[in-house]
Tab-separated table of C-alpha atoms in Angstrom:
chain	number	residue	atom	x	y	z
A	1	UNK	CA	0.000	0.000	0.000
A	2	UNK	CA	1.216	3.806	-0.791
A	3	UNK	CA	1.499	6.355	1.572
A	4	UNK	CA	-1.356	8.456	1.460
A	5	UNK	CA	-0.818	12.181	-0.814
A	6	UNK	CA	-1.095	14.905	2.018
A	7	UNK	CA	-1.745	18.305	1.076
A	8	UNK	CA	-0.842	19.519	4.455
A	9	UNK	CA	0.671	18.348	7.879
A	10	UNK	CA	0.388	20.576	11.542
A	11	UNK	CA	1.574	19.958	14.907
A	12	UNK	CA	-0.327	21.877	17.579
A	13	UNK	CA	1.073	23.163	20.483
A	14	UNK	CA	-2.138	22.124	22.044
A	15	UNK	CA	-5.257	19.972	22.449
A	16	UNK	CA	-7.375	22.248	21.721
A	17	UNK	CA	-5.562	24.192	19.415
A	18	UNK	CA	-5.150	21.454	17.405
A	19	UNK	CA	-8.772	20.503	17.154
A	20	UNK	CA	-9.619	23.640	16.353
A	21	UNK	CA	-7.079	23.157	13.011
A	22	UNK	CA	-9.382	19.860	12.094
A	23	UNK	CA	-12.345	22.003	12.310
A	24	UNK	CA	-10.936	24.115	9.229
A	25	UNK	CA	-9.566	21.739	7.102
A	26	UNK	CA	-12.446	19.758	7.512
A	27	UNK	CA	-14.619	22.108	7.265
A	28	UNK	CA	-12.699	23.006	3.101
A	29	UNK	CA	-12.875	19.354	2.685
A	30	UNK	CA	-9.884	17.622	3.314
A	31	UNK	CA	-10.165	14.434	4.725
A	32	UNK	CA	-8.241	15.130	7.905
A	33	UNK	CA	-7.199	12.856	11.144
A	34	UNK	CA	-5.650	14.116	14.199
A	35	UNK	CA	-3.300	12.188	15.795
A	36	UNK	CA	-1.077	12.597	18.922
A	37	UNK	CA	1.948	11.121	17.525
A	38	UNK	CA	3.690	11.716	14.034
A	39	UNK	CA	2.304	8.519	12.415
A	40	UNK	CA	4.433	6.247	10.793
A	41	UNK	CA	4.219	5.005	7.234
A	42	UNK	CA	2.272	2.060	8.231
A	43	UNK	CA	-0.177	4.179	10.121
A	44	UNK	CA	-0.457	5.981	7.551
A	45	UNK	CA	-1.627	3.464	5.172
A	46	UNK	CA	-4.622	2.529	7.109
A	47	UNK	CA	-6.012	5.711	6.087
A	48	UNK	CA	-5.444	5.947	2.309
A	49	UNK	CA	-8.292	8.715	1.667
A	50	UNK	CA	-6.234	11.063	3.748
A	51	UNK	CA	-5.586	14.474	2.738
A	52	UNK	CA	-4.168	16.405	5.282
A	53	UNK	CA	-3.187	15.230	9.272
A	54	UNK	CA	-2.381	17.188	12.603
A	55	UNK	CA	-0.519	16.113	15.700
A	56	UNK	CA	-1.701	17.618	18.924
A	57	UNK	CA	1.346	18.656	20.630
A	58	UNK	CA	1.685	19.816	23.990
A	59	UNK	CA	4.563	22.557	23.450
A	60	UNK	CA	2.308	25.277	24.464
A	61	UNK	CA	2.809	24.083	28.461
A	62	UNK	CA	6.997	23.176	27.701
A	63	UNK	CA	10.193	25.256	28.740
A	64	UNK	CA	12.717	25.360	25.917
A	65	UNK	CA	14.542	22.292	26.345
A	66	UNK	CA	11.064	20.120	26.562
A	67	UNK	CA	10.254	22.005	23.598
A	68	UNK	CA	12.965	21.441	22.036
A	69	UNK	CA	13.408	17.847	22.953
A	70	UNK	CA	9.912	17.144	21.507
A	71	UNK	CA	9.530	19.176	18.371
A	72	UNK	CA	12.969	18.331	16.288
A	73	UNK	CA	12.280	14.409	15.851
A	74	UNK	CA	8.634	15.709	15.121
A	75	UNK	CA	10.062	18.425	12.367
A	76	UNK	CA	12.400	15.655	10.735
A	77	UNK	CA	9.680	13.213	10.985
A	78	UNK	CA	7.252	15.718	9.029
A	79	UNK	CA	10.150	17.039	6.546
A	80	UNK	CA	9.925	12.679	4.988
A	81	UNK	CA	6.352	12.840	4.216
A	82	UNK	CA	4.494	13.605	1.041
A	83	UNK	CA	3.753	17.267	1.005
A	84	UNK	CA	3.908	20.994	0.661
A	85	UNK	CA	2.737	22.300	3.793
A	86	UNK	CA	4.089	21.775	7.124
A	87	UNK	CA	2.225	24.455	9.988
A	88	UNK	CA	2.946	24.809	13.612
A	89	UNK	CA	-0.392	25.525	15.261
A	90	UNK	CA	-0.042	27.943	17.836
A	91	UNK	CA	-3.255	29.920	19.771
A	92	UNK	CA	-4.364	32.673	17.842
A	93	UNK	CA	-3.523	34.519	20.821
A	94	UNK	CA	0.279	33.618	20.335
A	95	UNK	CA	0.748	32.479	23.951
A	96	UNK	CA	4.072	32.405	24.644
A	97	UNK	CA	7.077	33.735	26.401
A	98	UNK	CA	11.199	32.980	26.011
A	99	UNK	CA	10.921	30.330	29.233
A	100	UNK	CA	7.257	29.087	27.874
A	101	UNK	CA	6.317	28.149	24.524
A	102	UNK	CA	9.069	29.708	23.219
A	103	UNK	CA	7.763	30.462	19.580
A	104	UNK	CA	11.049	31.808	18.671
A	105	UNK	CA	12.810	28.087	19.192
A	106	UNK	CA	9.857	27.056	16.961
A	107	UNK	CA	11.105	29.511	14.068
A	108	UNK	CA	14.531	28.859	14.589
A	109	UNK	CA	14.085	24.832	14.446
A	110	UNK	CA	11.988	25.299	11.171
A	111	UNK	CA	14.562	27.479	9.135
A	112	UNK	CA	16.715	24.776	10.288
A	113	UNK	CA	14.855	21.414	9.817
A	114	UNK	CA	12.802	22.613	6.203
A	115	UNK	CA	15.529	24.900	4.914
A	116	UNK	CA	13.433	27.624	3.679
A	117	UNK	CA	14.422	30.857	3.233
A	118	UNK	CA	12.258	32.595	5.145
A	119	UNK	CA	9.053	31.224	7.447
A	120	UNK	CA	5.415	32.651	7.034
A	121	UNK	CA	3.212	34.192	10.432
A	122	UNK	CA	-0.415	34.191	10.265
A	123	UNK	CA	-1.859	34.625	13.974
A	124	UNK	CA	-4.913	36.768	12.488
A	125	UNK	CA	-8.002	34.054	12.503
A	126	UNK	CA	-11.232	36.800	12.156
A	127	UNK	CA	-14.025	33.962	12.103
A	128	UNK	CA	-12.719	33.381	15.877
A	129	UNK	CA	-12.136	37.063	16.427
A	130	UNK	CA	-8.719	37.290	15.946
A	131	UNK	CA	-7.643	40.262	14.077
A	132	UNK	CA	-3.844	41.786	13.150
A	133	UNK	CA	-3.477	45.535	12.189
A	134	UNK	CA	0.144	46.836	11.405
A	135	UNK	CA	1.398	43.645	13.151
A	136	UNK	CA	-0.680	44.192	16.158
A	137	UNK	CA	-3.105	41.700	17.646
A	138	UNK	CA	-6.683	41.849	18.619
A	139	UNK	CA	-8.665	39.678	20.231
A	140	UNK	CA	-12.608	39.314	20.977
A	141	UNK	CA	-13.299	38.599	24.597
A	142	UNK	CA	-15.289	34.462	23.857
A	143	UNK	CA	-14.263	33.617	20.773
A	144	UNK	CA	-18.102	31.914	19.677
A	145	UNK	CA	-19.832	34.941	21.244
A	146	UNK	CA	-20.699	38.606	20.522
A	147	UNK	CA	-17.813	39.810	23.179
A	148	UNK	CA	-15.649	43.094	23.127
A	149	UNK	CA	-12.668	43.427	20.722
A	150	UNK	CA	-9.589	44.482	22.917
A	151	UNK	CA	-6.012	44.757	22.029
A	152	UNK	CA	-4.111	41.839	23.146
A	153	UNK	CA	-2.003	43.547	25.752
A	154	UNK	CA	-5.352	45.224	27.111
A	155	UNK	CA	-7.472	42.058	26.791
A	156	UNK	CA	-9.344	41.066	30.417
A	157	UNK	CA	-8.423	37.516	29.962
A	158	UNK	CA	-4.827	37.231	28.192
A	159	UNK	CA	-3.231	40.355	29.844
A	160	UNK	CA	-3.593	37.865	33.284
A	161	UNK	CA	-3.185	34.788	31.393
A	162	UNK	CA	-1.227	32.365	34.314
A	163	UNK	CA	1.400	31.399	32.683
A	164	UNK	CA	2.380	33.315	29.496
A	165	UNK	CA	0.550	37.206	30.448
A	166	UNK	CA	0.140	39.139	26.815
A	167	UNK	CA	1.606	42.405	28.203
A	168	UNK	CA	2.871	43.099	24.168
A	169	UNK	CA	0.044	43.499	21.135
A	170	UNK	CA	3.038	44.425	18.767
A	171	UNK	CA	3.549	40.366	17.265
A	172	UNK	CA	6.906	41.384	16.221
A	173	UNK	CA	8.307	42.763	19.189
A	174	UNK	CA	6.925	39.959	21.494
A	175	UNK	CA	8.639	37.293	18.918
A	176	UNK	CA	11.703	39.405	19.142
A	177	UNK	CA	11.991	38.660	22.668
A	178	UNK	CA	11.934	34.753	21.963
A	179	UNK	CA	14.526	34.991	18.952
A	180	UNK	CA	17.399	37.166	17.179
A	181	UNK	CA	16.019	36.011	13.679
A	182	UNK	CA	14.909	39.359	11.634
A	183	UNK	CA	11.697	39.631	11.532
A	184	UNK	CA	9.480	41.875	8.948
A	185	UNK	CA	5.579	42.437	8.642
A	186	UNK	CA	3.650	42.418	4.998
A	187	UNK	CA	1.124	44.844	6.425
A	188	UNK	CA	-2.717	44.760	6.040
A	189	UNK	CA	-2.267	47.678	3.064
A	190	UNK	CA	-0.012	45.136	1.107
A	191	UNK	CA	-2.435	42.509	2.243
A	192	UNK	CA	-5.396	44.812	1.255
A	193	UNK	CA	-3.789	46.017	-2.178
A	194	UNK	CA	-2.550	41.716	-2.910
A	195	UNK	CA	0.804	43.111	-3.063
A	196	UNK	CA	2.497	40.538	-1.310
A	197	UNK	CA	4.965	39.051	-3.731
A	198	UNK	CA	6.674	42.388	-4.365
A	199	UNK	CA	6.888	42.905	-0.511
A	200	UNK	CA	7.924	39.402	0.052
A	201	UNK	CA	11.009	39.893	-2.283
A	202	UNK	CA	11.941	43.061	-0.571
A	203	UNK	CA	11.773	42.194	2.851
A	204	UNK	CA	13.339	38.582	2.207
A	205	UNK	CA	16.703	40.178	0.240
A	206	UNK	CA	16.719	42.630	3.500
A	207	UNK	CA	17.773	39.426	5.635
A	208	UNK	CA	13.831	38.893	7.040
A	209	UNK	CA	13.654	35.354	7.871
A	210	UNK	CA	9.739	35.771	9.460
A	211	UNK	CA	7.476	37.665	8.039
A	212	UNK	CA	3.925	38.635	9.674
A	213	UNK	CA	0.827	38.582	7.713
A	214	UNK	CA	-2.116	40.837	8.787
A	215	UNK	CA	-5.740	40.392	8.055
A	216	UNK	CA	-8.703	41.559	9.500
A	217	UNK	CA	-11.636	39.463	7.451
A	218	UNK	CA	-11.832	36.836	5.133
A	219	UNK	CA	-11.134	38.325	1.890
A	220	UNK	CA	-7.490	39.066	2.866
A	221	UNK	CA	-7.459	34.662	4.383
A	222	UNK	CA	-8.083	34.333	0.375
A	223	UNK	CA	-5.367	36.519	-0.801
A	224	UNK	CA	-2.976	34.710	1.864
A	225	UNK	CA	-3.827	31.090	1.236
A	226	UNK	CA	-3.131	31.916	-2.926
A	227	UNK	CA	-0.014	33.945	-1.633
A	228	UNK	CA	1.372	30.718	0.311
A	229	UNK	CA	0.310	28.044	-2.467
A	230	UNK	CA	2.299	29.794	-4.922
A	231	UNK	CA	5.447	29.981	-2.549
A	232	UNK	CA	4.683	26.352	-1.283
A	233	UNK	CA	4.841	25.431	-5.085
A	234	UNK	CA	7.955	27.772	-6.159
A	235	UNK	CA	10.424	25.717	-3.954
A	236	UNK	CA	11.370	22.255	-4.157
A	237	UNK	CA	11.479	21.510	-0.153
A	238	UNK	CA	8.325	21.825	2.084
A	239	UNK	CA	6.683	25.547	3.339
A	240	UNK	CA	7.209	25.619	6.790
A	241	UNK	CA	4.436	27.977	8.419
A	242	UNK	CA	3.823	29.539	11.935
A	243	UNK	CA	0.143	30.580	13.185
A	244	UNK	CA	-3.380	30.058	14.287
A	245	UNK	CA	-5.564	28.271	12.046
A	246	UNK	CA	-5.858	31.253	10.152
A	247	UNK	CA	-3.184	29.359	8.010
A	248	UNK	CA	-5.998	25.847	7.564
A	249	UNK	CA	-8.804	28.747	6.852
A	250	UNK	CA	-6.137	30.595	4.117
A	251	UNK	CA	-5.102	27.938	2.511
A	252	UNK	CA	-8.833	25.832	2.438
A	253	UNK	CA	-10.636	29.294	1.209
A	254	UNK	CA	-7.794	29.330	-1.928
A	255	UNK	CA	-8.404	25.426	-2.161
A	256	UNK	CA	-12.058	25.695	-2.171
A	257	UNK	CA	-11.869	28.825	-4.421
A	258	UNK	CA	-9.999	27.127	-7.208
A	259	UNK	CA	-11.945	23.626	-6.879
A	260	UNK	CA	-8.710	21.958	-5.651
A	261	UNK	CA	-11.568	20.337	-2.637
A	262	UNK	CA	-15.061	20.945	-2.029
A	263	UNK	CA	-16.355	22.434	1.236
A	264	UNK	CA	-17.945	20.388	3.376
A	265	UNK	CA	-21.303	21.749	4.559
A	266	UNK	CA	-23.688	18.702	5.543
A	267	UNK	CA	-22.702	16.980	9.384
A	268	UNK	CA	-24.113	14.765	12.074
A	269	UNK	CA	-26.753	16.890	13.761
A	270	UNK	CA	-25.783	17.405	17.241
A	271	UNK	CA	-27.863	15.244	19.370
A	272	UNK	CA	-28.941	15.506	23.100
A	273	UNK	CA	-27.161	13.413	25.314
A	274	UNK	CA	-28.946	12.381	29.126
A	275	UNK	CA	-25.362	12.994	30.652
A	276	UNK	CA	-22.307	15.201	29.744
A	277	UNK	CA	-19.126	14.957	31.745
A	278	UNK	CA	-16.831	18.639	31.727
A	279	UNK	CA	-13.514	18.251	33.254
A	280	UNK	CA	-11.824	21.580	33.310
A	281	UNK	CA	-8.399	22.832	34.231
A	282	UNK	CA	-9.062	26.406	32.435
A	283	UNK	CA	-9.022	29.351	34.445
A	284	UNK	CA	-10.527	31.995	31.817
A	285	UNK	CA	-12.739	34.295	33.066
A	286	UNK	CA	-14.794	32.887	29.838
A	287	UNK	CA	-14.692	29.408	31.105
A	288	UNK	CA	-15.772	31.110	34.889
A	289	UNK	CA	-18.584	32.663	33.373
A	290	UNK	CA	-19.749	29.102	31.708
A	291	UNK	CA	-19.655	27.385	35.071
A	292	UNK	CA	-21.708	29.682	36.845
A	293	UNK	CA	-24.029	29.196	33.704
A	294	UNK	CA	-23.764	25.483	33.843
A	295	UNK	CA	-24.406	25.344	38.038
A	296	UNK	CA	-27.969	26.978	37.085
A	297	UNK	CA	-28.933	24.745	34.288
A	298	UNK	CA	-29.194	21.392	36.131
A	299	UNK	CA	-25.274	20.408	35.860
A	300	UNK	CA	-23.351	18.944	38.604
A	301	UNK	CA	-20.164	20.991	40.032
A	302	UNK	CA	-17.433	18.934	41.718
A	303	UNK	CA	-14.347	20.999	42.889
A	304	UNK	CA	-10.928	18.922	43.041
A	305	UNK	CA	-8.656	19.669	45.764
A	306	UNK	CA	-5.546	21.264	43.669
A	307	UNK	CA	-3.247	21.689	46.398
A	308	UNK	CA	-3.918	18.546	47.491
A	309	UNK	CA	-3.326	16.832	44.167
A	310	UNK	CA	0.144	18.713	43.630
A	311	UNK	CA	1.461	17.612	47.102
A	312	UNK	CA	1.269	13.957	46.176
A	313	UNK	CA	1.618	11.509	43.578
A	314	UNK	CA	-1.318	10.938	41.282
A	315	UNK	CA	-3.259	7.697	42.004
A	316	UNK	CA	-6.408	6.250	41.846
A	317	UNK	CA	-6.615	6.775	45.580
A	318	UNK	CA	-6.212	10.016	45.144
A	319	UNK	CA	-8.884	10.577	42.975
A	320	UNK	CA	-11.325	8.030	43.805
A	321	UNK	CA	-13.575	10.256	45.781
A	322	UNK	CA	-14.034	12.591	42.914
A	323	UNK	CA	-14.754	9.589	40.690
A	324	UNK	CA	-17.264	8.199	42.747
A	325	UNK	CA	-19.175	10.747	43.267
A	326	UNK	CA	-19.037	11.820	38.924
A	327	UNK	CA	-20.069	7.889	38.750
A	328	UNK	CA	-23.310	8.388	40.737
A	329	UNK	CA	-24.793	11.745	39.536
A	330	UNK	CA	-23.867	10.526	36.031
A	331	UNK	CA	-25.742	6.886	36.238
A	332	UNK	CA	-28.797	9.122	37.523
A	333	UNK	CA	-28.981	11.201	34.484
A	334	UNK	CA	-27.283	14.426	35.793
A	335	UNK	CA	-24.696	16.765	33.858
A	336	UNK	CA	-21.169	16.682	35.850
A	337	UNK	CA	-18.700	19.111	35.608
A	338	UNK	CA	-15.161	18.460	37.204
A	339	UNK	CA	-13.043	21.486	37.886
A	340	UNK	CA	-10.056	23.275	39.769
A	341	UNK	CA	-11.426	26.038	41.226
A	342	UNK	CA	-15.560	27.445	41.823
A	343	UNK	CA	-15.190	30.156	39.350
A	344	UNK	CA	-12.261	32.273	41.581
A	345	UNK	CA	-9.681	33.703	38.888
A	346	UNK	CA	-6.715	32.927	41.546
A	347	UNK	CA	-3.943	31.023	39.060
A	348	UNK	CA	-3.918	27.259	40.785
A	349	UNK	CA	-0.260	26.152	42.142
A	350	UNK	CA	-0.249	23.600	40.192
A	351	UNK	CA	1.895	22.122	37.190
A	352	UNK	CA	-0.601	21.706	33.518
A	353	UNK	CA	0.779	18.131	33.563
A	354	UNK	CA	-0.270	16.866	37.032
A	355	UNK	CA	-3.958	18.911	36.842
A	356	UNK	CA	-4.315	17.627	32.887
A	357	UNK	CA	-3.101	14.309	34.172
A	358	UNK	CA	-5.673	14.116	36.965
A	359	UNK	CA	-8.769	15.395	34.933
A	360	UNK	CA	-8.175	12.741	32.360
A	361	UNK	CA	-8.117	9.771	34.883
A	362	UNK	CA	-10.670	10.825	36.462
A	363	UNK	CA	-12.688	11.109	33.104
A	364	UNK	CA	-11.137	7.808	32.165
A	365	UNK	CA	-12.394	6.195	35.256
A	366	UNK	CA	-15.874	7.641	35.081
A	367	UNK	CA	-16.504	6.604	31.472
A	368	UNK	CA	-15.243	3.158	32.083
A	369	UNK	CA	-18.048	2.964	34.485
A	370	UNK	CA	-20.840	4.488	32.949
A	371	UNK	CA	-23.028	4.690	29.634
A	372	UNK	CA	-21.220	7.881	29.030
A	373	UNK	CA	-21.211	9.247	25.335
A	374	UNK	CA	-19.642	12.339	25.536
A	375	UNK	CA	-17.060	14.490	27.085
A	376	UNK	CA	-15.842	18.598	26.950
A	377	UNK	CA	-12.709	19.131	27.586
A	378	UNK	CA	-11.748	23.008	28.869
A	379	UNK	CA	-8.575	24.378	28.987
A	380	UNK	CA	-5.675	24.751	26.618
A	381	UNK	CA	-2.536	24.021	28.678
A	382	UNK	CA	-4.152	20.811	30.543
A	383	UNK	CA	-5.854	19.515	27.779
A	384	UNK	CA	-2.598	17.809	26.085
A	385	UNK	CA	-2.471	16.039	29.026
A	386	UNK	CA	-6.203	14.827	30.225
A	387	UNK	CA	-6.091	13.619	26.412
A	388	UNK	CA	-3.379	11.153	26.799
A	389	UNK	CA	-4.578	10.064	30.053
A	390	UNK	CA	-7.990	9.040	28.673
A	391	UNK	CA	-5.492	6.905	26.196
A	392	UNK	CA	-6.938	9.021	23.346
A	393	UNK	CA	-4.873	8.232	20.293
A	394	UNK	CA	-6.449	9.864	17.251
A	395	UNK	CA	-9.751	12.287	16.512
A	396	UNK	CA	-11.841	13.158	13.857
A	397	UNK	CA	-14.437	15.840	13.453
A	398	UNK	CA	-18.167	14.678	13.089
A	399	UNK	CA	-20.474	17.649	14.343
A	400	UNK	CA	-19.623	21.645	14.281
A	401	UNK	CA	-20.068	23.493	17.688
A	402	UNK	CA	-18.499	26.957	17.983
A	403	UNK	CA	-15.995	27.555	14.814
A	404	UNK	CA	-12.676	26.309	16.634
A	405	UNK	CA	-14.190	23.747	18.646
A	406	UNK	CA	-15.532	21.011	16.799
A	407	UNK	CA	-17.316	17.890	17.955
A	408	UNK	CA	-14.959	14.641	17.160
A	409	UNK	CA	-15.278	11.276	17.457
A	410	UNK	CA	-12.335	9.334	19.198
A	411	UNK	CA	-9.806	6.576	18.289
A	412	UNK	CA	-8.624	4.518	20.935
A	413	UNK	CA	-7.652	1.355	21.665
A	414	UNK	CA	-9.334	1.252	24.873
A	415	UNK	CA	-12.462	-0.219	23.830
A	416	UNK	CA	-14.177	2.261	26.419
A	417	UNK	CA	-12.860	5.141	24.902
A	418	UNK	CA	-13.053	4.199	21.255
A	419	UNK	CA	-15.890	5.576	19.712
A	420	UNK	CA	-16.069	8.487	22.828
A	421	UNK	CA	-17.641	12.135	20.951
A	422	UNK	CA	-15.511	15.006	22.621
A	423	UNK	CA	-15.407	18.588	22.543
A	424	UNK	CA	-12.249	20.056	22.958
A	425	UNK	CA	-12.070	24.003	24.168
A	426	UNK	CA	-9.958	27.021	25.080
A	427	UNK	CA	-10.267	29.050	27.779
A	428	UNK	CA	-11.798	31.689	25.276
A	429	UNK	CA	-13.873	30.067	23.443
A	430	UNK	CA	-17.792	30.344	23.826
A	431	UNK	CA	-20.354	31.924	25.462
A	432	UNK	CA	-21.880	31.386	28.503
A	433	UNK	CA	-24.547	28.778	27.841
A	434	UNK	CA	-21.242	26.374	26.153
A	435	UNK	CA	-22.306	23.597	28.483
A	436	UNK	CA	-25.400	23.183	27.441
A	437	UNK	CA	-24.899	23.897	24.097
A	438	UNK	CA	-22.613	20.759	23.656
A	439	UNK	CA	-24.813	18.627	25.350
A	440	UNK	CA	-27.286	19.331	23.230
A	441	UNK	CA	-29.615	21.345	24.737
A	442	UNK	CA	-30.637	23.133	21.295
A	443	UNK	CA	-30.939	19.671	19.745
């Protein structure tokens, strides 16, 4: 059997990042599985219709050397497949610092690893609310929802984000703190006027090795997506791209627009399930608002002990109590949500490995014991985590939610888990009636 011919290949620095990158290409039509490892040729023939796959990282959470560590067998694994695309997925509200997520490490390993000349930046994503204006980022407060537009270093949520605090809107000068590569901007007039070939050429033979791409709505995605085809089809090795999944929207709108695929527009109706479990390690004020929602609508709220957890080694012990009591609402028909904190924005001393690590037993657990048919999953930096906990090994999407957080249906080979619909969201995304909304409450 071949290897399947991929028109594109991302790693996400996230869970729920990297759903949200499925959404889009699924969404233009590519047949798309996510998977949590780089799959290996014989993987890879088991799914001979594939177009395009993702990898859901976990780089967001990882100090340089993790990173590091992580992403260059990933890169050279990537650089031997069949294609002209490779993306790294961040957040389209570039979370990231020089100790955390280090997106300049990312750039660097790229330039190295796909031996481009330079390395496109597309944070902008406007169907989430995710805007860039003379290389500045804006960002709606509930991406899903009809929330205030702030700039990123003014934003309620991101300006106190835990562990990576946007106090820079200017993309440029917050990558320059992560890396001493040059870095230019094709601005939203070269974007607006399609003059980004001309600018390209300039900035590139000025020693840019990153250039910044604005946009603000979806006509410029189109102009983008044609811009990066014709690049990705110019040079004999693979495009290596940074960004949101402004890149999978760019790129499907030009695919779509020249009949290369066919959008997909017909899904799975979302149907109303008796019982939805939400384990959630996100501290958004978004995500706060949602449980407050959720503890008037008939769900369940169970409060783990974070302090507790971090002091000691994860076992079932441990958790038991917590899984018991999920177990017994569940099996009489009730909504359970599973969280760190009873909406309080305090920042939780606790590691996104051990909390994403304990959700994802605990969900494990509960599931294995129950008729349970569907999970949400909140939380960027734990979700990596609670995903490989619940022994989740692959996803693809079957339902539409929000845009960016699609309903998927899991591969496992825990027969428990196989088969498992989950939702998959940031700490921005939605508004406050998200709970219900993924159980099914419109249905």
């Amino acid at each position: 059997m071949q290897i399947p011919q991929l028109s594109i290949a991302y790693y996400g620095d996230d869970f729920t990042g990297s759903t949200d990158a499925l959404e889009f290409l699924s969404r233009a039509g590519l047949n798309t599985i996510l998977f949590f490892e780089v799959p290996s040729v014989e993987k890879l023939q088991q799914y001979p219709q594939l177009q395009a796959i993702g990898i859901a990282g976990r780089t967001r959470a990882l100090g340089v050397e993790a990173m590091q560590k992580e992403l260059a067998p990933a890169f050279e694994a990537l650089a031997q497949l069949p294609l002209k695309h490779v993306h790294y997925k961040v957040c389209s509200t570039f979370d990231s610092s020089p100790a955390i997520g280090n997106i300049g490490l990312v750039l660097e390993l790229g330039l190295a690893q796909f031996k481009n000349q330079w390395t496109p930046i597309l944070v902008a994503a406007p169907s989430l609310g995710r805007y860039s204006v003379f290389g500045n980022l804006f960002a709606r407060m509930g991406i899903g929802s009809d929330g205030q537009i702030y700039r990123l270093d003014r934003h309620p949520s991101m300006s106190k984000h835990p562990v990576t605090p946007a106090d820079e809107a200017d993309l440029r000068l917050h990558l320059g703190r992560q890396t001493s590569v040059e870095i230019g901007l094709l601005d939203i007039l070269q974007v607006e006027a399609n003059n980004l070939a001309k600018a390209h050429n300039e900035q590139v033979s000025s020693g840019k090795k990153a250039l910044f791409m604005d946009a603000i709505n979806e006509d410029h995605l189109l102009t983008i997506g044609e811009f990066l085809e014709e690049k990705a089809q110019e040079q004999p090795n693979i495009l290596f791209s940074i960004g949101s999944s402004g890149i999978e929207m760019a790129l499907g709108s030009y695919w779509n627009q020249q009949g290369v695929f066919s959008p997909k527009n017909t899904w799975q109706p979302l149907a109303k399930v008796d019982a939805l479990l939400v384990i959630s390690g996100s501290c958004s004020p978004v995500t706060s608002a949602q449980i407050d929602w959720a503890k008037q609508h008939d769900f369940i709220e169970i409060i783990i002990d974070a302090p507790l957890i971090a002091q000691e080694e994860l076992s079932e012990n441990i958790l038991q109590s917590y899984i018991n009591q999920a177990i017994s609402y569940i099996e009489n028909g009730k909504s359970v949500m599973i969280h760190t904190q009873g909406g309080s924005q305090e920042s939780i001393p606790l590691s996104s490995e051990k909390l994403g690590t304990a959700l994802g037993l605990i969900a494990k657990k509960v599931i294995e014991s129950t008729h349970l048919t569907r999970l949400l999953i909140a939380g960027g930096d734990t979700s990596s985590y609670a995903a490989r906990a619940l022994e989740i090994e692959a996803l693809e999407m079957i339902a539409p939610v929000v845009k960016g957080a699609p309903l998927c249906r899991v591969y496992s080979s825990n027969k428990t888990i196989n088969g498992l619909e989950v939702n998959v969201k940031g700490g921005q995304v939605g508004a406050a009636n998200y709970f219900g909304l993924v159980r099914g409450d419109l249905a």
